[in-house]
Amino acid sequence: MNETECRLPHPLVAAVPLLVLIGLLAVVITLFGSDSLSGGSQIALLMGLATCVAISMLIYRVPWKAFEVQMTKTLGGIAVTLLILLAVGMLSGSWMVSGVVPTLIYYGVQILSPQFFLIGACVICAFVSLLSGSSWTTIATIGVALLGIGNALGVSEAWTAGAIISGAYFGDKMSPLSDTTILASSTTGVDIFEHIRYMMLTTIPAFLITLVIFLVAGLGMGSDVVVQVEQYTEGLASTFNISLWTLLVPVLTAVLIARRMPSLIALFLSAMMAGVMALLLQPHILSQIGEGGDWPIIRGLAITYYGATAVDTGNASLNDLVSTGGMTGMLNTIWLIICAMCFGAVMVASGMIESITRLVISWVRHRLGLVFSTAGTGLFLNIATGDQFISIVLTADMFRHVYKRLGYEQRLLSRTCEDSATVTSVLVPWNTCGMTQSTVLGVSTLTYLPYCFFNILSPLMTIIVAAIGWRIKHTKENASAEG
């Protein structure tokens, strides 16, 4: 055992900051409920961080510089993510005020029926995400519109958000353009298309089961759903200039995505195009938003990008639907992400993450235990580090030698990383994905979590397939090392 290994905290000690965090988050959620992201959760994360640093410095003599270096490295790695969040804030405000989302809702509620809405929303998001390679872009654009359509049809926001997220993460996971797909394959040394083909064995069954659930749930809504189509269409038509010209914005956005434009640039340009559309078609709404100052239309457009907007449609529920938060609405999420990433960084720098995962790895002897431990580690790291990219990289690094020792192909590792770390990230309230999607959709993570069937089924499916042994092979050079 080398010096670094000797200095690793005992797993029970390493679990203390996590227990402190989980306990404080339970208190925060009890006290603040849906407002827990406005400060309470951030305090819980900082207290967990402080606990980790105190134990490491006082007991294990870890220098403060080690924490500073890791936090600097971690926060530097999410700079683009934070800018994407601000761009999403601009886009959500401009797509709403310009009439893009109202037009999609106006026609969508007349085309889609409540009975087939959930399965339709899931399939649409899966298709868009597969083409774009980005669940975040899909949810921030078509996902927001579908949520509005679901509200107009009387479908529960929790069910709608679950369908949107399930579809978006299926497409993201299976797209060769996805950053998580590229990361999982590259960190394990597996060809990306081989990685995608191998994922089909677990992903397709999980997605088909998800579609069946949404179909049955939708058919069961029948007489229980209160359709408010007429009220919504009248309210939208009397407030916004409903025009098919507004759909040029999502069409051009799709073109940018198809040309593999980076997400940040595509979202920013889409917000700019929506701003131009707002100036052309919705000047009366911009004037209303910017009243009380000079140049009200220009002032209204600026507020649409950065601040909260409220448009009076004459319908209270519709007013809530068309209100937006702009970039300001993303600040609590950004604040939370920074705190979560710093907590994850100190857990890594202290060696506590490595200590816990080494304990898990030491118990691995057979195929089922190997895959179960890998999937569990991916979920654990999403909870502990608050970021799916860190979870994928650390899980792959920690288990690479174990898979080789037991004689299993690296594509099994790459698939298991995606089946766990990628899709479960959105289920953790303080993870970057969970925080972002709950903010964008306006539905709390714990509210939509039970309805994200694909995200729940994916890690379960990878464990089931491992238990069966379907298409799981040993590498030739280690064929004798049966696990």
Short mmCIF file of C-alpha atoms in Angstrom, two decimals:
data_model
loop_
_atom_site.label_atom_id
_atom_site.label_comp_id
_atom_site.label_asym_id
_atom_site.label_seq_id
_atom_site.Cartn_x
_atom_site.Cartn_y
_atom_site.Cartn_z
CA MET A 1 0.00 0.00 0.00
CA ASN A 2 1.53 3.34 -1.02
CA GLU A 3 1.51 6.64 0.85
CA THR A 4 -1.53 8.00 -0.97
CA GLU A 5 -3.56 4.91 -0.10
CA CYS A 6 -2.51 5.15 3.56
CA ARG A 7 -3.85 8.70 3.75
CA LEU A 8 -7.28 7.81 2.37
CA PRO A 9 -10.02 8.31 4.97
CA HIS A 10 -11.83 5.26 6.28
CA PRO A 11 -15.08 4.72 4.33
CA LEU A 12 -17.17 5.37 7.45
CA VAL A 13 -15.40 8.70 7.93
CA ALA A 14 -15.78 9.48 4.23
CA ALA A 15 -19.53 8.97 4.53
CA VAL A 16 -19.90 11.65 7.23
CA PRO A 17 -20.05 14.71 4.88
CA LEU A 18 -22.62 12.90 2.73
CA LEU A 19 -24.74 12.07 5.75
CA VAL A 20 -24.52 15.69 6.92
CA LEU A 21 -25.57 16.90 3.46
CA ILE A 22 -28.48 14.46 3.16
CA GLY A 23 -29.68 15.26 6.68
CA LEU A 24 -29.54 19.02 6.12
CA LEU A 25 -31.26 18.73 2.74
CA ALA A 26 -34.10 16.79 4.39
CA VAL A 27 -34.48 19.61 6.93
CA VAL A 28 -34.33 22.27 4.21
CA ILE A 29 -36.98 20.57 2.07
CA THR A 30 -39.21 20.19 5.14
CA LEU A 31 -38.83 23.85 6.09
CA PHE A 32 -38.84 25.53 2.67
CA GLY A 33 -40.52 23.07 0.31
CA SER A 34 -40.43 24.29 -3.28
CA ASP A 35 -38.38 27.34 -2.20
CA SER A 36 -35.48 25.16 -1.04
CA LEU A 37 -33.44 26.09 -4.13
CA SER A 38 -33.57 29.76 -3.19
CA GLY A 39 -30.84 29.43 -0.57
CA GLY A 40 -31.53 26.60 1.85
CA SER A 41 -30.05 23.88 -0.35
CA GLN A 42 -26.99 26.01 -1.01
CA ILE A 43 -26.39 26.33 2.73
CA ALA A 44 -26.73 22.56 3.12
CA LEU A 45 -24.12 22.00 0.42
CA LEU A 46 -21.72 24.50 1.98
CA MET A 47 -22.14 22.86 5.40
CA GLY A 48 -21.38 19.48 3.84
CA LEU A 49 -18.34 21.05 2.18
CA ALA A 50 -17.19 22.54 5.48
CA THR A 51 -17.56 19.17 7.21
CA CYS A 52 -15.43 17.47 4.57
CA VAL A 53 -12.70 20.14 4.72
CA ALA A 54 -12.63 20.17 8.52
CA ILE A 55 -12.24 16.39 8.81
CA SER A 56 -9.61 16.29 6.06
CA MET A 57 -7.48 19.15 7.39
CA LEU A 58 -7.71 18.31 11.09
CA ILE A 59 -7.46 14.52 10.96
CA TYR A 60 -5.74 13.66 7.67
CA ARG A 61 -3.64 16.82 7.29
CA VAL A 62 -4.81 17.53 3.74
CA PRO A 63 -3.50 21.02 2.85
CA TRP A 64 -6.02 23.74 1.94
CA LYS A 65 -4.17 24.27 -1.33
CA ALA A 66 -5.34 20.83 -2.52
CA PHE A 67 -8.96 21.91 -2.13
CA GLU A 68 -8.33 25.23 -3.88
CA VAL A 69 -6.71 23.52 -6.85
CA GLN A 70 -9.52 20.98 -7.24
CA MET A 71 -12.27 23.61 -6.89
CA THR A 72 -10.57 25.84 -9.44
CA LYS A 73 -10.26 22.93 -11.86
CA THR A 74 -13.87 21.84 -11.33
CA LEU A 75 -15.43 25.30 -11.62
CA GLY A 76 -13.32 26.05 -14.68
CA GLY A 77 -14.77 22.98 -16.32
CA ILE A 78 -18.36 24.20 -15.94
CA ALA A 79 -17.88 27.76 -17.24
CA VAL A 80 -19.58 26.90 -20.55
CA THR A 81 -22.37 25.12 -18.68
CA LEU A 82 -23.13 28.29 -16.71
CA LEU A 83 -23.19 30.34 -19.91
CA ILE A 84 -25.54 27.79 -21.46
CA LEU A 85 -27.88 28.26 -18.51
CA LEU A 86 -27.91 32.02 -19.07
CA ALA A 87 -28.56 31.42 -22.78
CA VAL A 88 -31.45 29.12 -21.87
CA GLY A 89 -32.87 31.91 -19.70
CA MET A 90 -32.68 34.31 -22.65
CA LEU A 91 -34.23 31.73 -24.94
CA SER A 92 -37.13 30.84 -22.64
CA GLY A 93 -38.09 34.48 -22.27
CA SER A 94 -37.71 35.40 -25.94
CA TRP A 95 -39.45 32.28 -27.28
CA MET A 96 -42.44 33.06 -25.08
CA VAL A 97 -42.75 36.81 -25.70
CA SER A 98 -42.05 36.51 -29.44
CA GLY A 99 -45.02 34.17 -29.81
CA VAL A 100 -43.04 31.02 -30.68
CA VAL A 101 -44.24 29.00 -27.69
CA PRO A 102 -47.78 30.51 -27.71
CA THR A 103 -48.13 29.56 -31.40
CA LEU A 104 -46.93 26.02 -30.74
CA ILE A 105 -49.37 25.75 -27.85
CA TYR A 106 -52.22 27.29 -29.88
CA TYR A 107 -51.97 24.71 -32.66
CA GLY A 108 -50.70 21.87 -30.49
CA VAL A 109 -53.74 21.77 -28.21
CA GLN A 110 -55.97 21.51 -31.26
CA ILE A 111 -53.98 18.66 -32.82
CA LEU A 112 -52.99 16.52 -29.84
CA SER A 113 -55.49 14.69 -27.66
CA PRO A 114 -55.03 14.14 -23.91
CA GLN A 115 -55.13 10.35 -24.38
CA PHE A 116 -52.09 10.25 -26.68
CA PHE A 117 -50.34 13.38 -25.49
CA LEU A 118 -47.86 11.73 -23.10
CA ILE A 119 -46.57 9.13 -25.54
CA GLY A 120 -46.49 11.79 -28.29
CA ALA A 121 -44.48 14.19 -26.12
CA CYS A 122 -42.01 11.43 -25.24
CA VAL A 123 -41.49 10.40 -28.87
CA ILE A 124 -41.16 14.01 -30.09
CA CYS A 125 -38.51 14.82 -27.47
CA ALA A 126 -36.67 11.58 -28.21
CA PHE A 127 -36.53 12.43 -31.92
CA VAL A 128 -35.38 16.03 -31.38
CA SER A 129 -32.77 15.00 -28.82
CA LEU A 130 -31.48 12.19 -31.07
CA LEU A 131 -30.90 14.71 -33.85
CA SER A 132 -29.47 17.45 -31.63
CA GLY A 133 -27.51 15.28 -29.22
CA SER A 134 -28.60 17.52 -26.36
CA SER A 135 -31.28 16.84 -23.77
CA TRP A 136 -30.79 20.36 -22.38
CA THR A 137 -31.50 22.03 -25.73
CA THR A 138 -34.50 19.76 -26.36
CA ILE A 139 -36.09 20.44 -22.98
CA ALA A 140 -35.42 24.18 -23.13
CA THR A 141 -37.11 24.50 -26.53
CA ILE A 142 -39.72 21.93 -27.56
CA GLY A 143 -40.00 20.67 -23.99
CA VAL A 144 -41.23 24.03 -22.69
CA ALA A 145 -43.80 24.21 -25.50
CA LEU A 146 -45.02 20.67 -24.78
CA LEU A 147 -45.40 21.51 -21.09
CA GLY A 148 -47.64 24.38 -22.08
CA ILE A 149 -49.69 22.14 -24.36
CA GLY A 150 -50.04 19.61 -21.56
CA ASN A 151 -51.29 22.31 -19.20
CA ALA A 152 -53.86 23.40 -21.76
CA LEU A 153 -55.04 19.80 -22.16
CA GLY A 154 -55.33 19.39 -18.41
CA VAL A 155 -52.51 16.86 -18.16
CA SER A 156 -50.56 16.84 -14.88
CA GLU A 157 -47.29 18.80 -15.05
CA ALA A 158 -45.51 15.94 -13.29
CA TRP A 159 -46.59 13.42 -15.95
CA THR A 160 -45.75 15.82 -18.78
CA ALA A 161 -42.31 16.64 -17.37
CA GLY A 162 -41.63 12.92 -16.94
CA ALA A 163 -42.52 12.24 -20.59
CA ILE A 164 -40.40 15.16 -21.82
CA ILE A 165 -37.36 14.18 -19.75
CA SER A 166 -37.68 10.47 -20.57
CA GLY A 167 -37.73 11.18 -24.30
CA ALA A 168 -34.98 13.81 -24.17
CA TYR A 169 -32.58 11.58 -22.24
CA PHE A 170 -33.25 8.60 -24.50
CA GLY A 171 -32.29 10.67 -27.56
CA ASP A 172 -29.31 12.23 -25.81
CA LYS A 173 -28.04 8.82 -24.74
CA MET A 174 -28.34 7.26 -28.21
CA SER A 175 -27.06 10.19 -30.27
CA PRO A 176 -23.48 10.17 -31.63
CA LEU A 177 -23.56 13.95 -31.25
CA SER A 178 -24.14 13.78 -27.48
CA ASP A 179 -21.30 14.95 -25.26
CA THR A 180 -22.09 12.29 -22.63
CA THR A 181 -22.14 9.54 -25.25
CA ILE A 182 -18.79 10.71 -26.63
CA LEU A 183 -17.38 11.02 -23.09
CA ALA A 184 -18.49 7.53 -21.97
CA SER A 185 -17.07 5.87 -25.09
CA SER A 186 -13.83 7.84 -25.19
CA THR A 187 -12.95 7.41 -21.49
CA THR A 188 -13.33 3.64 -21.84
CA GLY A 189 -11.62 3.38 -25.24
CA VAL A 190 -14.69 2.06 -27.05
CA ASP A 191 -15.67 3.11 -30.58
CA ILE A 192 -18.66 5.42 -30.29
CA PHE A 193 -20.85 3.52 -32.75
CA GLU A 194 -19.99 0.20 -31.12
CA HIS A 195 -20.90 1.84 -27.81
CA ILE A 196 -24.28 2.97 -29.17
CA ARG A 197 -25.04 -0.43 -30.73
CA TYR A 198 -24.27 -2.18 -27.45
CA MET A 199 -26.44 0.28 -25.50
CA MET A 200 -29.43 -0.69 -27.65
CA LEU A 201 -29.65 -4.00 -25.80
CA THR A 202 -30.62 -2.20 -22.59
CA THR A 203 -31.87 1.15 -23.84
CA ILE A 204 -34.46 0.02 -26.41
CA PRO A 205 -36.31 -2.30 -23.97
CA ALA A 206 -36.32 0.42 -21.30
CA PHE A 207 -37.69 2.96 -23.77
CA LEU A 208 -40.39 0.61 -25.11
CA ILE A 209 -41.60 -0.11 -21.58
CA THR A 210 -41.63 3.65 -20.95
CA LEU A 211 -43.78 4.26 -24.03
CA VAL A 212 -46.24 1.55 -22.96
CA ILE A 213 -46.56 3.17 -19.53
CA PHE A 214 -47.25 6.60 -21.03
CA LEU A 215 -49.73 5.12 -23.52
CA VAL A 216 -51.68 3.28 -20.81
CA ALA A 217 -51.57 6.30 -18.50
CA GLY A 218 -52.81 8.58 -21.30
CA LEU A 219 -55.67 6.27 -22.26
CA GLY A 220 -56.68 6.15 -18.62
CA MET A 221 -56.96 9.94 -18.47
CA GLY A 222 -59.94 9.99 -20.86
CA SER A 223 -62.90 11.21 -18.84
CA ASP A 224 -60.79 12.47 -15.93
CA VAL A 225 -59.01 15.17 -17.95
CA VAL A 226 -60.56 18.62 -18.01
CA VAL A 227 -59.87 20.06 -21.43
CA GLN A 228 -59.44 23.84 -21.45
CA VAL A 229 -58.59 24.13 -25.13
CA GLU A 230 -61.10 26.86 -25.99
CA GLN A 231 -60.15 29.08 -23.05
CA TYR A 232 -56.47 28.73 -23.84
CA THR A 233 -56.75 29.34 -27.57
CA GLU A 234 -58.97 32.39 -27.05
CA GLY A 235 -56.62 33.80 -24.44
CA LEU A 236 -53.55 33.26 -26.60
CA ALA A 237 -55.18 34.64 -29.77
CA SER A 238 -56.41 37.78 -28.00
CA THR A 239 -53.00 38.48 -26.43
CA PHE A 240 -50.38 37.34 -28.94
CA ASN A 241 -50.13 37.73 -32.68
CA ILE A 242 -50.41 34.00 -33.43
CA SER A 243 -48.56 33.43 -36.69
CA LEU A 244 -46.89 30.54 -38.44
CA TRP A 245 -44.04 32.96 -39.21
CA THR A 246 -42.93 32.53 -35.59
CA LEU A 247 -42.13 28.89 -36.36
CA LEU A 248 -39.21 30.09 -38.48
CA VAL A 249 -37.31 30.44 -35.21
CA PRO A 250 -37.48 26.75 -34.17
CA VAL A 251 -36.94 25.68 -37.79
CA LEU A 252 -33.76 27.77 -38.10
CA THR A 253 -32.69 26.57 -34.65
CA ALA A 254 -33.08 22.99 -35.88
CA VAL A 255 -30.89 23.85 -38.88
CA LEU A 256 -28.18 25.19 -36.57
CA ILE A 257 -28.34 22.04 -34.48
CA ALA A 258 -28.26 19.81 -37.58
CA ARG A 259 -25.10 21.60 -38.69
CA ARG A 260 -23.55 20.64 -35.35
CA MET A 261 -23.40 24.17 -34.06
CA PRO A 262 -22.20 24.19 -30.41
CA SER A 263 -25.16 24.31 -28.00
CA LEU A 264 -24.19 27.66 -26.50
CA ILE A 265 -23.98 29.36 -29.90
CA ALA A 266 -27.18 27.71 -31.18
CA LEU A 267 -29.16 28.76 -28.10
CA PHE A 268 -27.82 32.32 -28.21
CA LEU A 269 -28.57 32.76 -31.91
CA SER A 270 -32.02 31.27 -31.40
CA ALA A 271 -32.71 33.82 -28.66
CA MET A 272 -31.55 36.62 -30.97
CA MET A 273 -33.85 35.39 -33.76
CA ALA A 274 -36.76 35.23 -31.34
CA GLY A 275 -35.99 38.81 -30.27
CA VAL A 276 -36.25 39.99 -33.88
CA MET A 277 -39.55 38.11 -34.23
CA ALA A 278 -40.83 39.79 -31.07
CA LEU A 279 -39.99 43.22 -32.49
CA LEU A 280 -41.84 42.40 -35.72
CA LEU A 281 -44.91 40.58 -34.41
CA GLN A 282 -45.34 41.38 -30.71
CA PRO A 283 -44.39 45.08 -30.24
CA HIS A 284 -47.53 45.64 -28.13
CA ILE A 285 -46.35 43.03 -25.61
CA LEU A 286 -42.83 44.46 -25.52
CA SER A 287 -44.33 47.90 -24.87
CA GLN A 288 -46.38 46.47 -22.01
CA ILE A 289 -43.28 44.83 -20.49
CA GLY A 290 -41.11 47.94 -20.92
CA GLU A 291 -43.64 50.61 -19.94
CA GLY A 292 -42.53 53.30 -17.54
CA GLY A 293 -39.39 54.37 -19.38
CA ASP A 294 -38.02 55.67 -22.67
CA TRP A 295 -38.02 53.41 -25.71
CA PRO A 296 -40.48 50.94 -24.12
CA ILE A 297 -40.22 48.38 -26.93
CA ILE A 298 -36.42 48.14 -26.74
CA ARG A 299 -36.58 48.25 -22.95
CA GLY A 300 -39.17 45.46 -23.02
CA LEU A 301 -36.94 43.30 -25.23
CA ALA A 302 -34.00 43.76 -22.86
CA ILE A 303 -36.18 42.83 -19.87
CA THR A 304 -37.40 39.77 -21.78
CA TYR A 305 -33.83 38.57 -22.06
CA TYR A 306 -32.65 39.25 -18.53
CA GLY A 307 -35.65 39.62 -16.24
CA ALA A 308 -39.05 38.33 -15.20
CA THR A 309 -41.96 39.04 -17.55
CA ALA A 310 -45.70 38.84 -16.92
CA VAL A 311 -48.28 39.11 -19.69
CA ASP A 312 -51.98 39.58 -18.88
CA THR A 313 -54.09 37.22 -21.01
CA GLY A 314 -57.27 37.47 -18.99
CA ASN A 315 -56.82 33.88 -17.77
CA ALA A 316 -55.00 33.32 -14.46
CA SER A 317 -53.66 29.85 -15.29
CA LEU A 318 -52.59 31.05 -18.75
CA ASN A 319 -50.84 34.04 -17.17
CA ASP A 320 -48.72 31.65 -15.11
CA LEU A 321 -47.92 29.64 -18.21
CA VAL A 322 -46.66 32.57 -20.31
CA SER A 323 -44.68 34.23 -17.52
CA THR A 324 -40.89 33.83 -17.75
CA GLY A 325 -37.81 34.52 -15.65
CA GLY A 326 -35.13 35.31 -18.24
CA MET A 327 -31.50 35.10 -17.16
CA THR A 328 -32.45 36.25 -13.66
CA GLY A 329 -34.56 33.13 -13.27
CA MET A 330 -31.43 31.03 -13.73
CA LEU A 331 -29.36 32.68 -11.01
CA ASN A 332 -30.56 30.43 -8.17
CA THR A 333 -29.72 27.41 -10.29
CA ILE A 334 -26.26 28.76 -11.12
CA TRP A 335 -25.66 29.53 -7.44
CA LEU A 336 -26.70 26.00 -6.51
CA ILE A 337 -24.53 24.45 -9.23
CA ILE A 338 -21.46 26.35 -7.99
CA CYS A 339 -22.07 25.13 -4.42
CA ALA A 340 -22.70 21.56 -5.59
CA MET A 341 -19.57 21.47 -7.75
CA CYS A 342 -17.45 22.83 -4.91
CA PHE A 343 -18.81 20.12 -2.60
CA GLY A 344 -17.96 17.48 -5.19
CA ALA A 345 -14.50 18.97 -5.67
CA VAL A 346 -13.55 18.82 -1.97
CA MET A 347 -14.89 15.25 -1.73
CA VAL A 348 -12.56 14.31 -4.58
CA ALA A 349 -9.57 16.27 -3.25
CA SER A 350 -9.96 14.75 0.23
CA GLY A 351 -9.93 11.21 -1.15
CA MET A 352 -13.31 10.48 0.40
CA ILE A 353 -14.94 9.59 -2.93
CA GLU A 354 -12.08 7.21 -3.74
CA SER A 355 -12.27 5.63 -0.29
CA ILE A 356 -15.96 4.78 -0.63
CA THR A 357 -15.68 3.49 -4.18
CA ARG A 358 -12.63 1.33 -3.37
CA LEU A 359 -14.67 -0.34 -0.66
CA VAL A 360 -17.38 -1.14 -3.18
CA ILE A 361 -14.89 -2.39 -5.78
CA SER A 362 -13.23 -4.71 -3.24
CA TRP A 363 -16.48 -6.67 -2.96
CA VAL A 364 -16.79 -7.28 -6.71
CA ARG A 365 -16.23 -10.89 -7.76
CA HIS A 366 -18.83 -11.78 -10.41
CA ARG A 367 -20.58 -10.34 -13.45
CA LEU A 368 -23.81 -9.25 -11.72
CA GLY A 369 -21.94 -7.71 -8.81
CA LEU A 370 -19.62 -5.92 -11.22
CA VAL A 371 -22.42 -4.29 -13.21
CA PHE A 372 -24.51 -3.61 -10.10
CA SER A 373 -21.55 -1.91 -8.41
CA THR A 374 -20.77 0.16 -11.51
CA ALA A 375 -24.37 1.35 -11.86
CA GLY A 376 -24.56 2.06 -8.14
CA THR A 377 -21.33 4.04 -8.27
CA GLY A 378 -22.64 6.13 -11.17
CA LEU A 379 -25.74 7.02 -9.16
CA PHE A 380 -23.72 7.59 -6.00
CA LEU A 381 -21.33 9.96 -7.77
CA ASN A 382 -24.26 11.90 -9.24
CA ILE A 383 -25.45 12.42 -5.68
CA ALA A 384 -22.01 13.11 -4.21
CA THR A 385 -20.41 15.27 -6.92
CA GLY A 386 -23.51 16.89 -8.44
CA ASP A 387 -22.35 16.52 -12.04
CA GLN A 388 -22.90 13.76 -14.62
CA PHE A 389 -19.60 14.41 -16.44
CA ILE A 390 -17.59 13.89 -13.26
CA SER A 391 -19.68 10.80 -12.51
CA ILE A 392 -19.00 9.25 -15.93
CA VAL A 393 -15.25 9.93 -15.83
CA LEU A 394 -14.72 8.77 -12.24
CA THR A 395 -16.85 5.65 -12.68
CA ALA A 396 -14.95 4.68 -15.83
CA ASP A 397 -11.56 5.34 -14.20
CA MET A 398 -12.38 3.41 -11.03
CA PHE A 399 -13.75 0.29 -12.73
CA ARG A 400 -11.55 0.07 -15.84
CA HIS A 401 -8.96 -2.21 -14.24
CA VAL A 402 -11.63 -4.33 -12.53
CA TYR A 403 -13.30 -5.13 -15.87
CA LYS A 404 -9.92 -6.04 -17.33
CA ARG A 405 -9.03 -8.20 -14.33
CA LEU A 406 -12.31 -10.12 -14.55
CA GLY A 407 -12.00 -10.39 -18.34
CA TYR A 408 -15.01 -8.34 -19.43
CA GLU A 409 -15.16 -6.07 -22.46
CA GLN A 410 -14.77 -2.33 -21.99
CA ARG A 411 -17.99 -1.76 -23.93
CA LEU A 412 -19.85 -3.30 -20.97
CA LEU A 413 -18.28 -0.63 -18.77
CA SER A 414 -19.08 2.20 -21.20
CA ARG A 415 -22.71 1.04 -21.49
CA THR A 416 -23.17 0.71 -17.74
CA CYS A 417 -21.74 4.20 -17.19
CA GLU A 418 -24.34 5.69 -19.52
CA ASP A 419 -27.16 3.48 -18.21
CA SER A 420 -26.51 4.90 -14.75
CA ALA A 421 -24.48 8.11 -14.57
CA THR A 422 -26.03 9.83 -17.60
CA VAL A 423 -29.71 9.17 -17.05
CA THR A 424 -29.93 9.38 -13.25
CA SER A 425 -28.29 12.82 -13.08
CA VAL A 426 -31.62 14.54 -13.79
CA LEU A 427 -33.21 12.72 -10.82
CA VAL A 428 -30.91 14.33 -8.23
CA PRO A 429 -32.23 17.74 -7.04
CA TRP A 430 -28.78 19.27 -6.51
CA ASN A 431 -27.16 17.76 -9.61
CA THR A 432 -26.53 20.19 -12.47
CA CYS A 433 -29.04 18.33 -14.65
CA GLY A 434 -31.70 18.05 -11.97
CA MET A 435 -31.41 21.71 -11.06
CA THR A 436 -31.41 22.88 -14.67
CA GLN A 437 -34.41 20.88 -15.87
CA SER A 438 -36.51 21.69 -12.81
CA THR A 439 -35.78 25.39 -13.38
CA VAL A 440 -36.44 25.31 -17.12
CA LEU A 441 -39.70 23.37 -16.81
CA GLY A 442 -40.82 25.00 -13.57
CA VAL A 443 -41.47 21.57 -12.02
CA SER A 444 -39.44 20.48 -8.99
CA THR A 445 -37.15 17.49 -9.32
CA LEU A 446 -38.91 15.47 -6.64
CA THR A 447 -42.25 16.17 -8.35
CA TYR A 448 -41.29 14.82 -11.77
CA LEU A 449 -38.91 12.09 -10.51
CA PRO A 450 -41.52 9.27 -10.15
CA TYR A 451 -42.66 9.84 -13.75
CA CYS A 452 -39.24 9.73 -15.43
CA PHE A 453 -39.74 6.07 -16.20
CA PHE A 454 -36.95 5.77 -18.76
CA ASN A 455 -34.41 7.28 -16.37
CA ILE A 456 -35.48 4.90 -13.62
CA LEU A 457 -35.68 1.82 -15.85
CA SER A 458 -32.28 2.27 -17.56
CA PRO A 459 -30.06 1.31 -14.60
CA LEU A 460 -32.49 -1.46 -13.65
CA MET A 461 -32.42 -2.81 -17.21
CA THR A 462 -28.61 -2.89 -17.31
CA ILE A 463 -28.61 -4.94 -14.09
CA ILE A 464 -31.29 -7.32 -15.43
CA VAL A 465 -29.35 -7.87 -18.66
CA ALA A 466 -26.21 -8.52 -16.60
CA ALA A 467 -28.07 -11.10 -14.52
CA ILE A 468 -29.22 -12.87 -17.71
CA GLY A 469 -25.80 -12.51 -19.36
CA TRP A 470 -27.32 -11.48 -22.70
CA ARG A 471 -24.55 -10.60 -25.19
CA ILE A 472 -22.00 -10.14 -22.40
CA LYS A 473 -18.68 -11.67 -23.44
CA HIS A 474 -15.17 -12.01 -22.09
CA THR A 475 -12.23 -10.54 -23.92
CA LYS A 476 -10.23 -13.21 -25.70
CA GLU A 477 -7.05 -12.69 -23.75
CA ASN A 478 -8.94 -13.13 -20.46
CA ALA A 479 -11.46 -15.74 -21.53
CA SER A 480 -10.42 -18.03 -18.71
CA ALA A 481 -11.13 -15.42 -16.03
CA GLU A 482 -14.82 -16.21 -15.59
CA GLY A 483 -16.52 -13.70 -13.26
#
